[in-house]
Amino acid sequence: MGRHLSATLKRAEEPLALGLVGAVLIVASLLPFVFLVVGLVRAPAELSAGMALLGSREPWFVFLRSVVSALAVALASVLVGVPLGLLLGCTDVRGRKAALILHAFPMFLPPFLLALGWFFLFGKSGLWGSEHSSSALFSLGGSVAVEALVFTPIITSLVALALQRIDPSLVEAARVAARPGRVATRILLPLAWPAAALGALVVFALSLSELGVPMFLRVRAYTAAVFARLGAVQYAPGEALVLTLPMLIVSLALLAMERRLIGPRSFAVLGLRAGEATVLPLGKWRPLGTIVAWAVALATLVPLVGLAWRARTGIAALQDWIGSGLQNSIVPAAIAATLLIGIAVVLGRAIALGRAGATALDALMVLAFVTPAAVLGVGLIGVWNRPATQTIYGSLAIIVIGFVARYAVLPTRTFAIAVAQASPHLEESARVQGAWFLRRLLRIVVPLHARAIAAAWLLAFVSCLRDLETTILFYPAGSAPLTVRIITLEANGPEPVVAALALVHVLVVAAALVAGALALRLRRAA
Amino acid sequence: MRRSHAVLAAALLVSAPGCKRAQREVVVYTSVDQPFAEPIFRDFEKRSGIRLRAVFDTEETKSTGVLNRLIAEAQRPQADVFWSGDPVRPFILAKRGLLEPYASPAAASIPAQFKSADGLWTGAAARAKILLVNTQRVAPSEMPRSIRDLANPRWKGQGAMANPVFGTTTMYVAALFTVWGDDRARAFLEQVKANGTRIASSNGEVRRLVAAGEVAFGLTDTDDAHQALLEKAPVQVVYPDQDDLGTLVMPNAVVLIKGGPHPAEARALLDHLVAPEVEKRMVETAGHIPLRRETAAVPTAPGPSSFQTMHVDYARVADEIAKIEPWLRQWAGI
């Protein structure tokens, strides 16, 4: 009897583990939406008001404007990111790895921080500022440019990493008969298109849901209109939820497009493919290619110059203003990233292997990621601010839950692709030999993908660190994360101190990435 | 074993702020600017030995962000005290039955019009809605003198005001509705829009626009004007409508939240926030207007007895805000 039960339990390990992960995601990500929908049903006036609003022209005008703006950001990012990814991913440009790393770094920072950096440079009283530069920055064009520079590294990195995975013999063969330019346009770019297309979708989704940059640059955006339903006098979370419907429809369309066009080739994972990368020699164009690649790559770092310049006189006052902001950022981000890895290993594998229910959970994660964070935040308050859950709601634990709800998709997708790209034979052999799910997971899947797990943890950690919109609505009193502290001080606090706080954030992210890269390198060496 | 210790340590670390401790504490939500509020909080902690935990507003949602968090948390209040940057938001909370009356003895010398008789709210230093004018763009003889200048074709495209959906500008616009009536106030705002007035995201942004000379003048608050003057920007403060309407005075208001987790500490904090020393500090550091006659004013923000104030009933203004808010959102296009 006991042996029978044990065998049954072991057989059920995988569905149980997936069920547990599903339960966590349902509690963290789905319940807040359910709370809002139930509230909406109970308050038909809000539903009618929201629907009436959607029936008018104005919100659609703002929505269309936001969609066009996001398209412009995605297009600009593709136009810059694809050629740059090609140069840095598979040519003999000098120092291309270093250039790619430096170029990619700002994508791990909160976009509004970079907008702040541009303001310190090109605002009227900025380092290189004038009335004209200020007007250009505080405009729709300025907002598109700032966001494009923030998000271009996503495309560059995906394209470069995808090209590094191409079989070098393919390029070698092509080079026998064709010039480098022809090899690039006829062989490399077509092979890199799934990465570029995925990057464009991600950039579009991120730009459409971005709140900090348009708000800071005073540009009308649909996310700000949704936020206004939560930050105006008439507190109307139901209306805000109704207003998110067009965004959710667009998100679902993007998800469908991603599934149809790109499938499981979505994400590249650092270092999955061992061996030599493709190198396409530029010949006499190498010096020019190097200059152009480095110049474009470093453009994303320019706003950091603005932050550093403005922070010069603020660093001395840092200890008066930083409070516990650093701790409040790092601790929940690290805990959330660790929890997210648990989810990613179980769910990512299930997605890669096409297990039942995994696709639905994947869709839930995507929706939680692209829904305006303020809406998710109100739902989280409704779910967790109850007598029985005060220990959670009144502590940093609520921030951890918010991070899990919003960012589960990032490490999970990363790990899913790692599993999809690896051979399933090892795990299959173990299964045939009688190893049950948990044993296979801990003894084969985790060690086999240790580097992918480390990379996914790092991605989750820095994503949580850069968060502003999710936590600003419900961070526990006295426990404001650093990003929230920067934004609440931004308007009336001393500018040098705000810049210095932003610089601290930049340094923390840089330190985390350097430590992570070293750990990955050590693991590879081992 | 080691792993279980790590998990335990992580759990303790995360739940630390929520744990009940021997140390007394109080939670305050505030829409008063963080650079001014935080030193006052630190001072309170030093004097009382009570640990203070605060939630601040962002500039863009000033006065409404934390207000809405208070409403969202109404079933289980997390805050003990709300220190509002204006006197009307507390009425929105009062209407929802979220306030606990408390007549602080420390507020005895505050004039009656700046506190409620039933102790629901207590004023503590004030701001006024003024016109900030760029002196490089406007000659002394041509200074705008009235809020109506925002709609005057003479100033087409040269004025600015903050988005009236947020912050103290909501209160100002609602006050206009109570004084002028709906039709006149709506017509005025439509004229303001048609006149090309820049709608900034916040009063701080109006200050920046005027100081930078991007607009000739703007409607903003005295504390923003004070900041511009401290930065030696080429600006001058005009108290508008001294011949008729008067200038709106907006005292900060401190209220106790009903059912807040630390009622005794909340009273101690309220006593501190309405005390003469804090008023003096807000006057000197934040350019606020003193409510007490005995508190010395700074030149940029003279006491309310030195200019003509707009006569408004703050409770009525609060009602008006709720009434006009949908229209205002439409007007602002959000």
mmCIF file of C-alpha atoms in Angstrom, chain B:
data_model
loop_
_atom_site.group_PDB
_atom_site.id
_atom_site.type_symbol
_atom_site.label_atom_id
_atom_site.label_comp_id
_atom_site.label_asym_id
_atom_site.label_seq_id
_atom_site.Cartn_x
_atom_site.Cartn_y
_atom_site.Cartn_z
ATOM 1 C CA MET B 1 20.473 22.757 7.652
ATOM 2 C CA ARG B 2 22.414 25.649 6.249
ATOM 3 C CA ARG B 3 19.801 26.068 3.539
ATOM 4 C CA SER B 4 16.965 26.198 6.059
ATOM 5 C CA HIS B 5 18.857 28.879 7.993
ATOM 6 C CA ALA B 6 19.197 30.907 4.813
ATOM 7 C CA VAL B 7 15.471 30.616 4.091
ATOM 8 C CA LEU B 8 14.643 31.645 7.665
ATOM 9 C CA ALA B 9 16.997 34.602 7.476
ATOM 10 C CA ALA B 10 15.462 35.707 4.180
ATOM 11 C CA ALA B 11 11.949 35.425 5.599
ATOM 12 C CA LEU B 12 12.913 37.488 8.651
ATOM 13 C CA LEU B 13 14.579 40.101 6.501
ATOM 14 C CA VAL B 14 11.595 40.475 4.206
ATOM 15 C CA SER B 15 8.980 40.637 6.906
ATOM 16 C CA ALA B 16 11.068 42.837 9.189
ATOM 17 C CA PRO B 17 9.135 46.090 8.671
ATOM 18 C CA GLY B 18 5.885 44.308 9.396
ATOM 19 C CA CYS B 19 6.982 42.695 12.653
ATOM 20 C CA LYS B 20 5.695 43.988 15.926
ATOM 21 C CA ARG B 21 8.618 45.451 17.795
ATOM 22 C CA ALA B 22 9.191 46.872 21.185
ATOM 23 C CA GLN B 23 9.897 50.253 19.566
ATOM 24 C CA ARG B 24 6.857 52.468 19.071
ATOM 25 C CA GLU B 25 6.143 53.546 15.517
ATOM 26 C CA VAL B 26 3.803 55.642 13.432
ATOM 27 C CA VAL B 27 2.933 55.592 9.735
ATOM 28 C CA VAL B 28 2.355 58.801 7.802
ATOM 29 C CA TYR B 29 1.284 59.303 4.201
ATOM 30 C CA THR B 30 2.076 62.739 2.844
ATOM 31 C CA SER B 31 1.750 64.847 -0.239
ATOM 32 C CA VAL B 32 4.008 67.535 1.216
ATOM 33 C CA ASP B 33 7.265 67.660 -0.744
ATOM 34 C CA GLN B 34 9.699 65.033 0.476
ATOM 35 C CA PRO B 35 12.723 67.364 0.737
ATOM 36 C CA PHE B 36 10.799 69.488 3.266
ATOM 37 C CA ALA B 37 8.859 66.757 5.026
ATOM 38 C CA GLU B 38 11.660 64.296 5.608
ATOM 39 C CA PRO B 39 13.815 66.509 7.877
ATOM 40 C CA ILE B 40 10.714 67.269 9.954
ATOM 41 C CA PHE B 41 10.040 63.553 10.305
ATOM 42 C CA ARG B 42 13.622 62.895 11.339
ATOM 43 C CA ASP B 43 13.315 65.618 13.943
ATOM 44 C CA PHE B 44 10.114 64.028 15.268
ATOM 45 C CA GLU B 45 11.839 60.661 15.568
ATOM 46 C CA LYS B 46 14.699 62.243 17.507
ATOM 47 C CA ARG B 47 12.428 64.102 19.900
ATOM 48 C CA SER B 48 9.831 61.409 20.515
ATOM 49 C CA GLY B 49 11.776 58.200 20.149
ATOM 50 C CA ILE B 50 8.942 56.980 17.919
ATOM 51 C CA ARG B 51 9.990 55.376 14.656
ATOM 52 C CA LEU B 52 8.273 57.055 11.729
ATOM 53 C CA ARG B 53 7.563 55.297 8.448
ATOM 54 C CA ALA B 54 6.461 57.470 5.528
ATOM 55 C CA VAL B 55 4.943 57.182 2.080
ATOM 56 C CA PHE B 56 5.507 60.158 -0.225
ATOM 57 C CA ASP B 57 3.668 61.288 -3.335
ATOM 58 C CA THR B 58 5.226 61.784 -6.727
ATOM 59 C CA GLU B 59 5.032 65.268 -8.167
ATOM 60 C CA GLU B 60 2.775 64.232 -11.041
ATOM 61 C CA THR B 61 0.106 62.752 -8.782
ATOM 62 C CA LYS B 62 0.681 65.182 -5.946
ATOM 63 C CA SER B 63 -2.114 65.200 -3.375
ATOM 64 C CA THR B 64 -3.995 62.433 -5.143
ATOM 65 C CA GLY B 65 -1.638 59.457 -5.297
ATOM 66 C CA VAL B 66 -1.409 58.786 -1.565
ATOM 67 C CA LEU B 67 -5.010 59.922 -1.156
ATOM 68 C CA ASN B 68 -6.083 57.127 -3.442
ATOM 69 C CA ARG B 69 -3.825 54.686 -1.672
ATOM 70 C CA LEU B 70 -5.598 55.671 1.551
ATOM 71 C CA ILE B 71 -8.930 54.948 -0.143
ATOM 72 C CA ALA B 72 -7.674 51.667 -1.597
ATOM 73 C CA GLU B 73 -6.565 50.616 1.886
ATOM 74 C CA ALA B 74 -9.764 51.812 3.573
ATOM 75 C CA GLN B 75 -10.833 48.332 4.667
ATOM 76 C CA ARG B 76 -7.627 47.941 6.606
ATOM 77 C CA PRO B 77 -5.866 51.290 7.104
ATOM 78 C CA GLN B 78 -2.097 51.161 7.059
ATOM 79 C CA ALA B 79 -1.570 54.854 7.728
ATOM 80 C CA ASP B 80 -2.043 56.656 11.038
ATOM 81 C CA VAL B 81 -1.697 60.206 9.765
ATOM 82 C CA PHE B 82 -2.215 61.933 6.429
ATOM 83 C CA TRP B 83 -0.296 65.182 6.046
ATOM 84 C CA SER B 84 -1.977 66.720 3.025
ATOM 85 C CA GLY B 85 -0.555 69.498 0.914
ATOM 86 C CA ASP B 86 -4.006 71.117 0.773
ATOM 87 C CA PRO B 87 -7.131 71.295 2.946
ATOM 88 C CA VAL B 88 -9.688 69.746 0.575
ATOM 89 C CA ARG B 89 -8.412 66.182 0.135
ATOM 90 C CA PRO B 90 -9.163 65.431 3.800
ATOM 91 C CA PHE B 91 -12.837 66.181 3.073
ATOM 92 C CA ILE B 92 -12.807 63.428 0.441
ATOM 93 C CA LEU B 93 -11.565 61.075 3.145
ATOM 94 C CA ALA B 94 -14.051 62.466 5.654
ATOM 95 C CA LYS B 95 -16.930 61.752 3.277
ATOM 96 C CA ARG B 96 -15.853 58.140 3.164
ATOM 97 C CA GLY B 97 -15.752 58.068 6.979
ATOM 98 C CA LEU B 98 -12.015 57.488 7.069
ATOM 99 C CA LEU B 99 -11.033 60.242 9.530
ATOM 100 C CA GLU B 100 -10.796 60.329 13.307
ATOM 101 C CA PRO B 101 -11.452 63.764 14.877
ATOM 102 C CA TYR B 102 -8.690 65.163 17.068
ATOM 103 C CA ALA B 103 -8.385 68.757 18.211
ATOM 104 C CA SER B 104 -4.719 69.093 18.938
ATOM 105 C CA PRO B 105 -3.769 71.347 21.852
ATOM 106 C CA ALA B 106 -0.706 72.330 19.822
ATOM 107 C CA ALA B 107 -3.025 73.966 17.269
ATOM 108 C CA ALA B 108 -4.759 76.282 19.736
ATOM 109 C CA SER B 109 -3.179 79.410 18.238
ATOM 110 C CA ILE B 110 -4.092 78.558 14.627
ATOM 111 C CA PRO B 111 -6.939 80.841 13.414
ATOM 112 C CA ALA B 112 -10.345 79.159 13.272
ATOM 113 C CA GLN B 113 -10.720 79.428 9.474
ATOM 114 C CA PHE B 114 -7.672 77.203 9.044
ATOM 115 C CA LYS B 115 -8.876 74.241 11.085
ATOM 116 C CA SER B 116 -12.125 72.378 11.450
ATOM 117 C CA ALA B 117 -14.296 72.997 14.478
ATOM 118 C CA ASP B 118 -14.881 69.287 14.990
ATOM 119 C CA GLY B 119 -11.178 68.466 14.874
ATOM 120 C CA LEU B 120 -11.353 66.533 11.602
ATOM 121 C CA TRP B 121 -8.503 68.511 10.087
ATOM 122 C CA THR B 122 -5.939 71.004 11.296
ATOM 123 C CA GLY B 123 -4.158 73.501 9.092
ATOM 124 C CA ALA B 124 -0.397 73.784 9.335
ATOM 125 C CA ALA B 125 1.343 76.491 7.294
ATOM 126 C CA ALA B 126 -0.039 77.296 3.860
ATOM 127 C CA ARG B 127 0.650 77.951 0.237
ATOM 128 C CA ALA B 128 -1.093 80.366 -2.090
ATOM 129 C CA LYS B 129 -1.864 80.152 -5.807
ATOM 130 C CA ILE B 130 0.127 82.910 -7.419
ATOM 131 C CA LEU B 131 1.337 84.033 -10.815
ATOM 132 C CA LEU B 132 5.046 83.537 -11.373
ATOM 133 C CA VAL B 133 6.288 85.962 -14.014
ATOM 134 C CA ASN B 134 9.544 85.901 -15.945
ATOM 135 C CA THR B 135 11.025 89.387 -15.572
ATOM 136 C CA GLN B 136 13.172 89.031 -18.686
ATOM 137 C CA ARG B 137 10.102 88.499 -20.824
ATOM 138 C CA VAL B 138 7.664 90.854 -19.125
ATOM 139 C CA ALA B 139 8.271 94.520 -18.286
ATOM 140 C CA PRO B 140 7.166 95.692 -14.803
ATOM 141 C CA SER B 141 4.446 97.842 -16.303
ATOM 142 C CA GLU B 142 2.951 94.927 -18.231
ATOM 143 C CA MET B 143 2.781 92.361 -15.443
ATOM 144 C CA PRO B 144 -0.278 90.087 -15.583
ATOM 145 C CA ARG B 145 -2.458 90.811 -12.566
ATOM 146 C CA SER B 146 -5.227 88.283 -12.821
ATOM 147 C CA ILE B 147 -5.856 84.622 -13.395
ATOM 148 C CA ARG B 148 -7.978 85.845 -16.309
ATOM 149 C CA ASP B 149 -4.765 86.795 -18.099
ATOM 150 C CA LEU B 150 -4.304 83.104 -18.906
ATOM 151 C CA ALA B 151 -7.283 83.524 -21.238
ATOM 152 C CA ASN B 152 -6.336 86.990 -22.460
ATOM 153 C CA PRO B 153 -5.319 87.062 -26.170
ATOM 154 C CA ARG B 154 -2.609 89.547 -25.163
ATOM 155 C CA TRP B 155 -0.821 86.538 -23.583
ATOM 156 C CA LYS B 156 -1.684 83.965 -26.244
ATOM 157 C CA GLY B 157 0.667 80.986 -26.002
ATOM 158 C CA GLN B 158 2.675 82.653 -23.251
ATOM 159 C CA GLY B 159 1.047 81.276 -20.106
ATOM 160 C CA ALA B 160 1.240 77.964 -18.281
ATOM 161 C CA MET B 161 -0.666 76.122 -15.595
ATOM 162 C CA ALA B 162 -0.439 72.628 -14.118
ATOM 163 C CA ASN B 163 -2.804 69.887 -15.184
ATOM 164 C CA PRO B 164 -5.940 70.572 -13.106
ATOM 165 C CA VAL B 165 -6.655 66.856 -12.748
ATOM 166 C CA PHE B 166 -3.826 66.609 -10.231
ATOM 167 C CA GLY B 167 -2.491 68.533 -7.280
ATOM 168 C CA THR B 168 -3.431 71.926 -5.909
ATOM 169 C CA THR B 169 -4.562 73.140 -9.329
ATOM 170 C CA THR B 170 -7.637 70.911 -8.972
ATOM 171 C CA MET B 171 -8.455 72.766 -5.794
ATOM 172 C CA TYR B 172 -7.909 76.130 -7.431
ATOM 173 C CA VAL B 173 -10.131 75.324 -10.393
ATOM 174 C CA ALA B 174 -12.819 73.913 -8.073
ATOM 175 C CA ALA B 175 -12.618 77.118 -6.027
ATOM 176 C CA LEU B 176 -13.250 79.096 -9.223
ATOM 177 C CA PHE B 177 -16.326 76.956 -9.882
ATOM 178 C CA THR B 178 -17.678 77.696 -6.387
ATOM 179 C CA VAL B 179 -17.070 81.432 -6.784
ATOM 180 C CA TRP B 180 -18.000 81.936 -10.450
ATOM 181 C CA GLY B 181 -20.488 79.146 -10.988
ATOM 182 C CA ASP B 182 -20.286 76.325 -13.536
ATOM 183 C CA ASP B 183 -20.923 78.177 -16.777
ATOM 184 C CA ARG B 184 -18.499 80.977 -16.232
ATOM 185 C CA ALA B 185 -15.766 78.714 -14.895
ATOM 186 C CA ARG B 186 -16.107 76.255 -17.791
ATOM 187 C CA ALA B 187 -16.090 79.050 -20.337
ATOM 188 C CA PHE B 188 -12.974 80.472 -18.720
ATOM 189 C CA LEU B 189 -11.133 77.146 -18.875
ATOM 190 C CA GLU B 190 -12.099 76.661 -22.513
ATOM 191 C CA GLN B 191 -10.732 80.139 -23.235
ATOM 192 C CA VAL B 192 -7.532 79.243 -21.370
ATOM 193 C CA LYS B 193 -7.109 76.207 -23.599
ATOM 194 C CA ALA B 194 -7.962 78.131 -26.759
ATOM 195 C CA ASN B 195 -5.424 80.764 -25.770
ATOM 196 C CA GLY B 196 -2.623 78.213 -26.105
ATOM 197 C CA THR B 197 -1.822 78.044 -22.402
ATOM 198 C CA ARG B 198 0.730 75.298 -21.746
ATOM 199 C CA ILE B 199 -0.660 72.539 -19.519
ATOM 200 C CA ALA B 200 2.306 71.325 -17.494
ATOM 201 C CA SER B 201 2.468 68.073 -15.579
ATOM 202 C CA SER B 202 2.962 69.784 -12.235
ATOM 203 C CA ASN B 203 3.439 73.115 -10.466
ATOM 204 C CA GLY B 204 7.156 72.375 -10.340
ATOM 205 C CA GLU B 205 7.113 72.115 -14.117
ATOM 206 C CA VAL B 206 5.324 75.487 -14.377
ATOM 207 C CA ARG B 207 8.140 76.926 -12.253
ATOM 208 C CA ARG B 208 10.717 75.432 -14.618
ATOM 209 C CA LEU B 209 8.929 76.719 -17.709
ATOM 210 C CA VAL B 210 8.691 80.255 -16.317
ATOM 211 C CA ALA B 211 12.221 80.293 -14.890
ATOM 212 C CA ALA B 212 13.594 79.087 -18.231
ATOM 213 C CA GLY B 213 11.630 81.757 -20.068
ATOM 214 C CA GLU B 214 9.759 79.173 -22.120
ATOM 215 C CA VAL B 215 6.558 80.949 -21.103
ATOM 216 C CA ALA B 216 6.097 84.508 -19.832
ATOM 217 C CA PHE B 217 4.141 83.567 -16.723
ATOM 218 C CA GLY B 218 2.395 80.684 -15.068
ATOM 219 C CA LEU B 219 -0.040 79.791 -12.331
ATOM 220 C CA THR B 220 1.793 77.977 -9.569
ATOM 221 C CA ASP B 221 2.210 77.814 -5.781
ATOM 222 C CA THR B 222 4.192 80.021 -3.442
ATOM 223 C CA ASP B 223 6.578 77.213 -2.487
ATOM 224 C CA ASP B 224 7.518 76.738 -6.140
ATOM 225 C CA ALA B 225 7.994 80.483 -6.473
ATOM 226 C CA HIS B 226 10.176 80.425 -3.364
ATOM 227 C CA GLN B 227 12.287 77.685 -4.944
ATOM 228 C CA ALA B 228 12.663 79.675 -8.173
ATOM 229 C CA LEU B 229 13.764 82.734 -6.208
ATOM 230 C CA LEU B 230 16.249 80.670 -4.216
ATOM 231 C CA GLU B 231 17.685 79.497 -7.522
ATOM 232 C CA LYS B 232 17.995 83.172 -8.475
ATOM 233 C CA ALA B 233 15.749 82.696 -11.504
ATOM 234 C CA PRO B 234 14.593 85.944 -13.183
ATOM 235 C CA VAL B 235 11.071 85.772 -11.766
ATOM 236 C CA GLN B 236 8.625 87.858 -9.794
ATOM 237 C CA VAL B 237 5.632 86.767 -7.755
ATOM 238 C CA VAL B 238 2.249 88.361 -8.414
ATOM 239 C CA TYR B 239 -0.623 87.765 -5.990
ATOM 240 C CA PRO B 240 -3.461 87.651 -8.508
ATOM 241 C CA ASP B 241 -6.873 89.309 -8.465
ATOM 242 C CA GLN B 242 -6.260 91.644 -5.581
ATOM 243 C CA ASP B 243 -9.093 93.905 -6.754
ATOM 244 C CA ASP B 244 -11.867 91.342 -6.801
ATOM 245 C CA LEU B 245 -11.510 87.562 -6.606
ATOM 246 C CA GLY B 246 -8.568 87.462 -4.241
ATOM 247 C CA THR B 247 -5.713 84.953 -3.973
ATOM 248 C CA LEU B 248 -6.456 81.396 -2.881
ATOM 249 C CA VAL B 249 -4.730 80.324 0.343
ATOM 250 C CA MET B 250 -4.244 76.569 0.746
ATOM 251 C CA PRO B 251 -3.156 75.462 4.191
ATOM 252 C CA ASN B 252 -1.532 72.066 4.563
ATOM 253 C CA ALA B 253 -3.860 69.869 6.568
ATOM 254 C CA VAL B 254 -3.058 67.139 9.047
ATOM 255 C CA VAL B 255 -5.630 64.440 9.777
ATOM 256 C CA LEU B 256 -5.824 61.240 11.796
ATOM 257 C CA ILE B 257 -6.900 58.091 9.957
ATOM 258 C CA LYS B 258 -9.693 56.199 11.659
ATOM 259 C CA GLY B 259 -8.625 52.702 12.652
ATOM 260 C CA GLY B 260 -4.954 53.478 12.046
ATOM 261 C CA PRO B 261 -2.679 50.936 13.695
ATOM 262 C CA HIS B 262 -0.936 53.356 16.112
ATOM 263 C CA PRO B 263 -3.490 55.863 17.489
ATOM 264 C CA ALA B 264 -1.445 57.220 20.417
ATOM 265 C CA GLU B 265 1.658 57.767 18.303
ATOM 266 C CA ALA B 266 -0.527 59.316 15.604
ATOM 267 C CA ARG B 267 -1.686 61.995 18.012
ATOM 268 C CA ALA B 268 1.896 62.691 19.035
ATOM 269 C CA LEU B 269 2.863 63.126 15.389
ATOM 270 C CA LEU B 270 -0.121 65.360 14.650
ATOM 271 C CA ASP B 271 0.781 67.529 17.665
ATOM 272 C CA HIS B 272 4.284 67.832 16.257
ATOM 273 C CA LEU B 273 3.204 68.673 12.695
ATOM 274 C CA VAL B 274 0.876 71.502 13.761
ATOM 275 C CA ALA B 275 3.261 72.944 16.352
ATOM 276 C CA PRO B 276 4.634 76.509 15.899
ATOM 277 C CA GLU B 277 8.213 75.213 15.436
ATOM 278 C CA VAL B 278 7.219 73.113 12.431
ATOM 279 C CA GLU B 279 5.252 76.006 10.965
ATOM 280 C CA LYS B 280 8.321 78.213 11.346
ATOM 281 C CA ARG B 281 10.425 75.583 9.679
ATOM 282 C CA MET B 282 8.010 75.227 6.742
ATOM 283 C CA VAL B 283 8.003 79.001 6.337
ATOM 284 C CA GLU B 284 11.771 79.251 6.358
ATOM 285 C CA THR B 285 12.709 76.188 4.320
ATOM 286 C CA ALA B 286 9.704 75.639 2.058
ATOM 287 C CA GLY B 287 8.546 79.203 1.523
ATOM 288 C CA HIS B 288 5.171 78.544 3.137
ATOM 289 C CA ILE B 289 2.815 81.186 4.456
ATOM 290 C CA PRO B 290 2.486 81.249 8.253
ATOM 291 C CA LEU B 291 -1.037 80.846 9.593
ATOM 292 C CA ARG B 292 -0.224 82.129 13.075
ATOM 293 C CA ARG B 293 0.177 85.856 13.396
ATOM 294 C CA GLU B 294 3.141 85.409 15.734
ATOM 295 C CA THR B 295 5.149 83.373 13.176
ATOM 296 C CA ALA B 296 7.381 85.635 11.109
ATOM 297 C CA ALA B 297 6.851 85.382 7.333
ATOM 298 C CA VAL B 298 9.547 85.361 4.661
ATOM 299 C CA PRO B 299 9.451 88.122 2.009
ATOM 300 C CA THR B 300 8.420 85.720 -0.772
ATOM 301 C CA ALA B 301 5.414 84.458 1.182
ATOM 302 C CA PRO B 302 3.818 87.099 3.377
ATOM 303 C CA GLY B 303 1.103 86.181 5.868
ATOM 304 C CA PRO B 304 -2.529 85.990 4.707
ATOM 305 C CA SER B 305 -3.351 89.266 6.422
ATOM 306 C CA SER B 306 -1.085 91.138 3.993
ATOM 307 C CA PHE B 307 -3.044 90.377 0.816
ATOM 308 C CA GLN B 308 -6.638 89.864 -0.227
ATOM 309 C CA THR B 309 -7.532 86.206 0.074
ATOM 310 C CA MET B 310 -10.178 84.365 -1.903
ATOM 311 C CA HIS B 311 -13.179 83.618 0.306
ATOM 312 C CA VAL B 312 -13.962 79.952 -0.101
ATOM 313 C CA ASP B 313 -15.479 77.210 1.961
ATOM 314 C CA TYR B 314 -12.989 74.323 1.751
ATOM 315 C CA ALA B 315 -15.738 71.734 2.290
ATOM 316 C CA ARG B 316 -17.675 73.143 -0.641
ATOM 317 C CA VAL B 317 -14.548 73.176 -2.757
ATOM 318 C CA ALA B 318 -14.077 69.484 -1.935
ATOM 319 C CA ASP B 319 -17.651 68.775 -3.065
ATOM 320 C CA GLU B 320 -17.041 70.748 -6.219
ATOM 321 C CA ILE B 321 -13.920 68.719 -7.023
ATOM 322 C CA ALA B 322 -15.912 65.497 -6.993
ATOM 323 C CA LYS B 323 -18.534 67.157 -9.209
ATOM 324 C CA ILE B 324 -16.261 68.637 -11.855
ATOM 325 C CA GLU B 325 -13.618 65.928 -11.977
ATOM 326 C CA PRO B 326 -15.074 63.993 -14.966
ATOM 327 C CA TRP B 327 -15.416 67.217 -16.927
ATOM 328 C CA LEU B 328 -11.893 68.268 -15.956
ATOM 329 C CA ARG B 329 -10.474 64.978 -17.202
ATOM 330 C CA GLN B 330 -12.267 65.499 -20.468
ATOM 331 C CA TRP B 331 -10.949 69.055 -20.648
ATOM 332 C CA ALA B 332 -7.417 67.818 -19.985
ATOM 333 C CA GLY B 333 -7.822 65.003 -22.507
ATOM 334 C CA ILE B 334 -7.056 62.071 -20.184
#
